[in-house]
mmCIF file of C-alpha atoms in Angstrom:
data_model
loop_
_atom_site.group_PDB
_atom_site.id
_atom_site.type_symbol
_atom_site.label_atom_id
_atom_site.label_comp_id
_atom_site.label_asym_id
_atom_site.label_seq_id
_atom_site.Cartn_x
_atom_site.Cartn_y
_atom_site.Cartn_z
ATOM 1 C CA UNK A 1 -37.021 12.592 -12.576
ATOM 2 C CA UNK A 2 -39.873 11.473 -14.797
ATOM 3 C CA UNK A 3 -41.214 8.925 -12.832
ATOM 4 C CA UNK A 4 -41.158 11.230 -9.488
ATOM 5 C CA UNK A 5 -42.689 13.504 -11.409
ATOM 6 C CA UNK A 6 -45.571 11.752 -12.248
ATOM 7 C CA UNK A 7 -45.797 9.854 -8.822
ATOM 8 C CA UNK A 8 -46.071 13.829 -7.140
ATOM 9 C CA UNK A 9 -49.106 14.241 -9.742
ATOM 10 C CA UNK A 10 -50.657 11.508 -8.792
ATOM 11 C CA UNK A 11 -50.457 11.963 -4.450
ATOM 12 C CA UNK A 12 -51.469 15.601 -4.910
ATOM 13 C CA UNK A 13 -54.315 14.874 -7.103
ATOM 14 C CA UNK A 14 -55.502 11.781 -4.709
ATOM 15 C CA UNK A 15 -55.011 14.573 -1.673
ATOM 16 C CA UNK A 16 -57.132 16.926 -3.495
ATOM 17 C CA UNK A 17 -60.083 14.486 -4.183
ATOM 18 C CA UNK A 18 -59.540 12.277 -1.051
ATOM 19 C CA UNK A 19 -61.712 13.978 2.292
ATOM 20 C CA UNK A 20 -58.556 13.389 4.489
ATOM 21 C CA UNK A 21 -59.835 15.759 7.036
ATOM 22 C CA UNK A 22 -62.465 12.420 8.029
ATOM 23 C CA UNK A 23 -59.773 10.626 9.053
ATOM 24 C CA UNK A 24 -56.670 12.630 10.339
ATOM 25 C CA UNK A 25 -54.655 10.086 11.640
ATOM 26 C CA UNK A 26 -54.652 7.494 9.111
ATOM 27 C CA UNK A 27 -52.110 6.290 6.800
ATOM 28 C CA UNK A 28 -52.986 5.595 2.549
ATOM 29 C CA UNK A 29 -50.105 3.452 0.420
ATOM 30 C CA UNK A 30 -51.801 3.625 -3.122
ATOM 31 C CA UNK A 31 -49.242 1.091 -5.013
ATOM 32 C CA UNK A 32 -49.078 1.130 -8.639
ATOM 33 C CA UNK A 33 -47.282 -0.953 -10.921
ATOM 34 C CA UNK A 34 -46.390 -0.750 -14.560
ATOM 35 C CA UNK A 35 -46.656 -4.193 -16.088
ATOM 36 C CA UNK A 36 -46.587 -2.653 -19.781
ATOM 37 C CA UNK A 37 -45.617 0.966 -20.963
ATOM 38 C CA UNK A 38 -47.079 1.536 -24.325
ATOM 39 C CA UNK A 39 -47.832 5.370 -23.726
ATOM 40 C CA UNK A 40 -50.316 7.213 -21.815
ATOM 41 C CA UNK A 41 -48.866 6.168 -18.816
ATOM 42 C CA UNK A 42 -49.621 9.115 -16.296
ATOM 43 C CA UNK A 43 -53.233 8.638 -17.658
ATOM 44 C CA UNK A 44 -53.159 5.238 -16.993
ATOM 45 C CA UNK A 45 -51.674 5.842 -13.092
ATOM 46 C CA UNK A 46 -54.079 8.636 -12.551
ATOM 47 C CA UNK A 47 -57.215 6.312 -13.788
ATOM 48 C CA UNK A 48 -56.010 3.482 -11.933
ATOM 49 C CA UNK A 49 -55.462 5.343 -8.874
ATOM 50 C CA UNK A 50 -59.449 6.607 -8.608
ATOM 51 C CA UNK A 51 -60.788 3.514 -9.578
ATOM 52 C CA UNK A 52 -58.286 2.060 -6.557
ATOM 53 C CA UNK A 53 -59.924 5.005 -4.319
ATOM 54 C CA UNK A 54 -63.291 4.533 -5.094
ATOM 55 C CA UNK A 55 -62.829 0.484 -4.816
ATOM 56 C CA UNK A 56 -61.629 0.617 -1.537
ATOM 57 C CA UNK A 57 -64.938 3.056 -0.283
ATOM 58 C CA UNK A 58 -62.634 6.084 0.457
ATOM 59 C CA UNK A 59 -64.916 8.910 0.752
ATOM 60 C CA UNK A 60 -63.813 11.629 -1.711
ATOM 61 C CA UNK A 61 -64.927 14.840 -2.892
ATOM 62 C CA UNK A 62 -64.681 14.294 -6.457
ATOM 63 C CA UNK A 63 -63.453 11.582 -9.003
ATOM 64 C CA UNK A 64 -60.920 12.318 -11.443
ATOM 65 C CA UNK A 65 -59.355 11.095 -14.790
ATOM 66 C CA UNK A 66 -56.572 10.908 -16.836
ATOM 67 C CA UNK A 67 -56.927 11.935 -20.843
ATOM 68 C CA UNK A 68 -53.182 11.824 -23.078
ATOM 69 C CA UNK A 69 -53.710 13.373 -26.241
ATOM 70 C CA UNK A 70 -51.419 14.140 -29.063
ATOM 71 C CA UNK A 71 -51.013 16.119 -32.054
ATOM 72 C CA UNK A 72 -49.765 14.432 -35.030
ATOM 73 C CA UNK A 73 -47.619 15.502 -37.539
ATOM 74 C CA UNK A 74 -51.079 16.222 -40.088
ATOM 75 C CA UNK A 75 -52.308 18.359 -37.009
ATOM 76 C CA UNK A 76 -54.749 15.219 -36.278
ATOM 77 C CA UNK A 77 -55.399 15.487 -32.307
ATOM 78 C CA UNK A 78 -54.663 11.631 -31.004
ATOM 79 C CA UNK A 79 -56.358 10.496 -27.651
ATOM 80 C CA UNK A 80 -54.611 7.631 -26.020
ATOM 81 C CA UNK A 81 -51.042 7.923 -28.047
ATOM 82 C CA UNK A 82 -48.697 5.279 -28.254
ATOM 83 C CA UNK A 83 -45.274 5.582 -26.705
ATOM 84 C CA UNK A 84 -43.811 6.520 -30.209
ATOM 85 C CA UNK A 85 -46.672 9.051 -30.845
ATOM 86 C CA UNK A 86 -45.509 10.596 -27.353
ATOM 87 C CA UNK A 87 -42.090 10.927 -28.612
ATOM 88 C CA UNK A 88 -42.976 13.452 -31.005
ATOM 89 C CA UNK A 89 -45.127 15.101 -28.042
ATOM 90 C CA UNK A 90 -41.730 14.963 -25.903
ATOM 91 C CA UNK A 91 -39.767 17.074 -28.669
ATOM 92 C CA UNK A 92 -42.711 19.822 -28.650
ATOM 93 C CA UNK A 93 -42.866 19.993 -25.199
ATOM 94 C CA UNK A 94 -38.941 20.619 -24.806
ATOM 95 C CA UNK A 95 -38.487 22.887 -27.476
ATOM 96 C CA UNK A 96 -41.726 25.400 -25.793
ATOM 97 C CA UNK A 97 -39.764 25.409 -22.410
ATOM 98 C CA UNK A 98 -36.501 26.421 -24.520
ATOM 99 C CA UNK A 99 -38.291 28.857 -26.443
ATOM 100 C CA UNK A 100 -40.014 30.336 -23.219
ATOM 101 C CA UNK A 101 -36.437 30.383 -21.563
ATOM 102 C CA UNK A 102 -35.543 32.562 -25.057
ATOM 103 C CA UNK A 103 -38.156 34.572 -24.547
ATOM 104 C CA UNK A 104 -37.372 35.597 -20.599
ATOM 105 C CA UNK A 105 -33.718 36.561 -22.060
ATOM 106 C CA UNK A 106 -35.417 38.843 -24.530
ATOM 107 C CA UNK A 107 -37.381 40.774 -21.756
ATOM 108 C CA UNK A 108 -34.485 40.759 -19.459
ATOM 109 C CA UNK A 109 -31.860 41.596 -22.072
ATOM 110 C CA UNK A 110 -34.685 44.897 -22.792
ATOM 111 C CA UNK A 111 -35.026 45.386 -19.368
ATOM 112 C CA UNK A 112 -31.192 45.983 -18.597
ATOM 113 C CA UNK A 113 -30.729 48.107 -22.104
ATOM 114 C CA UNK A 114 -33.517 50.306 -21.377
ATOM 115 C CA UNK A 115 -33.008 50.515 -17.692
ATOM 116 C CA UNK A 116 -29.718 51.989 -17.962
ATOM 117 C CA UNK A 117 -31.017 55.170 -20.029
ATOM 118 C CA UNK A 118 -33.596 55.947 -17.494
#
């Protein structure tokens, strides 16, 4: 799920910046392949992807870029993290969508109690 994930970030941000309305009938295969995973990777695909675009003279609209940052544990703000360092990021990430899935029981356990006294 991850990796699909990431390869739908990349196409739609390569649609976005790509002027595909120049040529309508052609066909792009943007292959990219990860020789070493040591974090950052959707950075590194999106990077790698523009600097594929703009190698091949595709005309675009706009360039784009990848930045992975972090927050360590001393509330530092890391750019670049390591895979280990993203771990960490992982565990924040998954607890905010629990706590946001919390949060929509809260309004709609309020919404049914104070729905049935109206």
């Amino acid at each position: 799920v991850k990796e699909r994930s990431q390869e739908q970030n990349v196409r739609e941000t390569c649609e976005a910046s790509l002027l595909l309305s120049l040529h309508p009938r052609s066909s792009l295969t943007l292959v990219l392949q990860v020789l070493h995973d040591d974090g950052s990777l959707l950075s590194c695909f999106l990077n790698a992807a523009c600097m594929a675009l703009m190698d091949a003279g595709l005309p675009m609209s706009c360039l784009f870029c990848g930045v992975t940052c972090a927050i360590a544990a001393d509330g530092e703000i890391i750019t670049d993290p390591t895979a280990a360092q993203e771990k960490l990021q992982q565990c924040i990430a998954i607890s905010q969508k629990a706590s946001e899935k919390i949060f929509q029981f809260y309004r709609d356990s309020v919404q049914r109690r104070y729905s049935k006294n109206l």
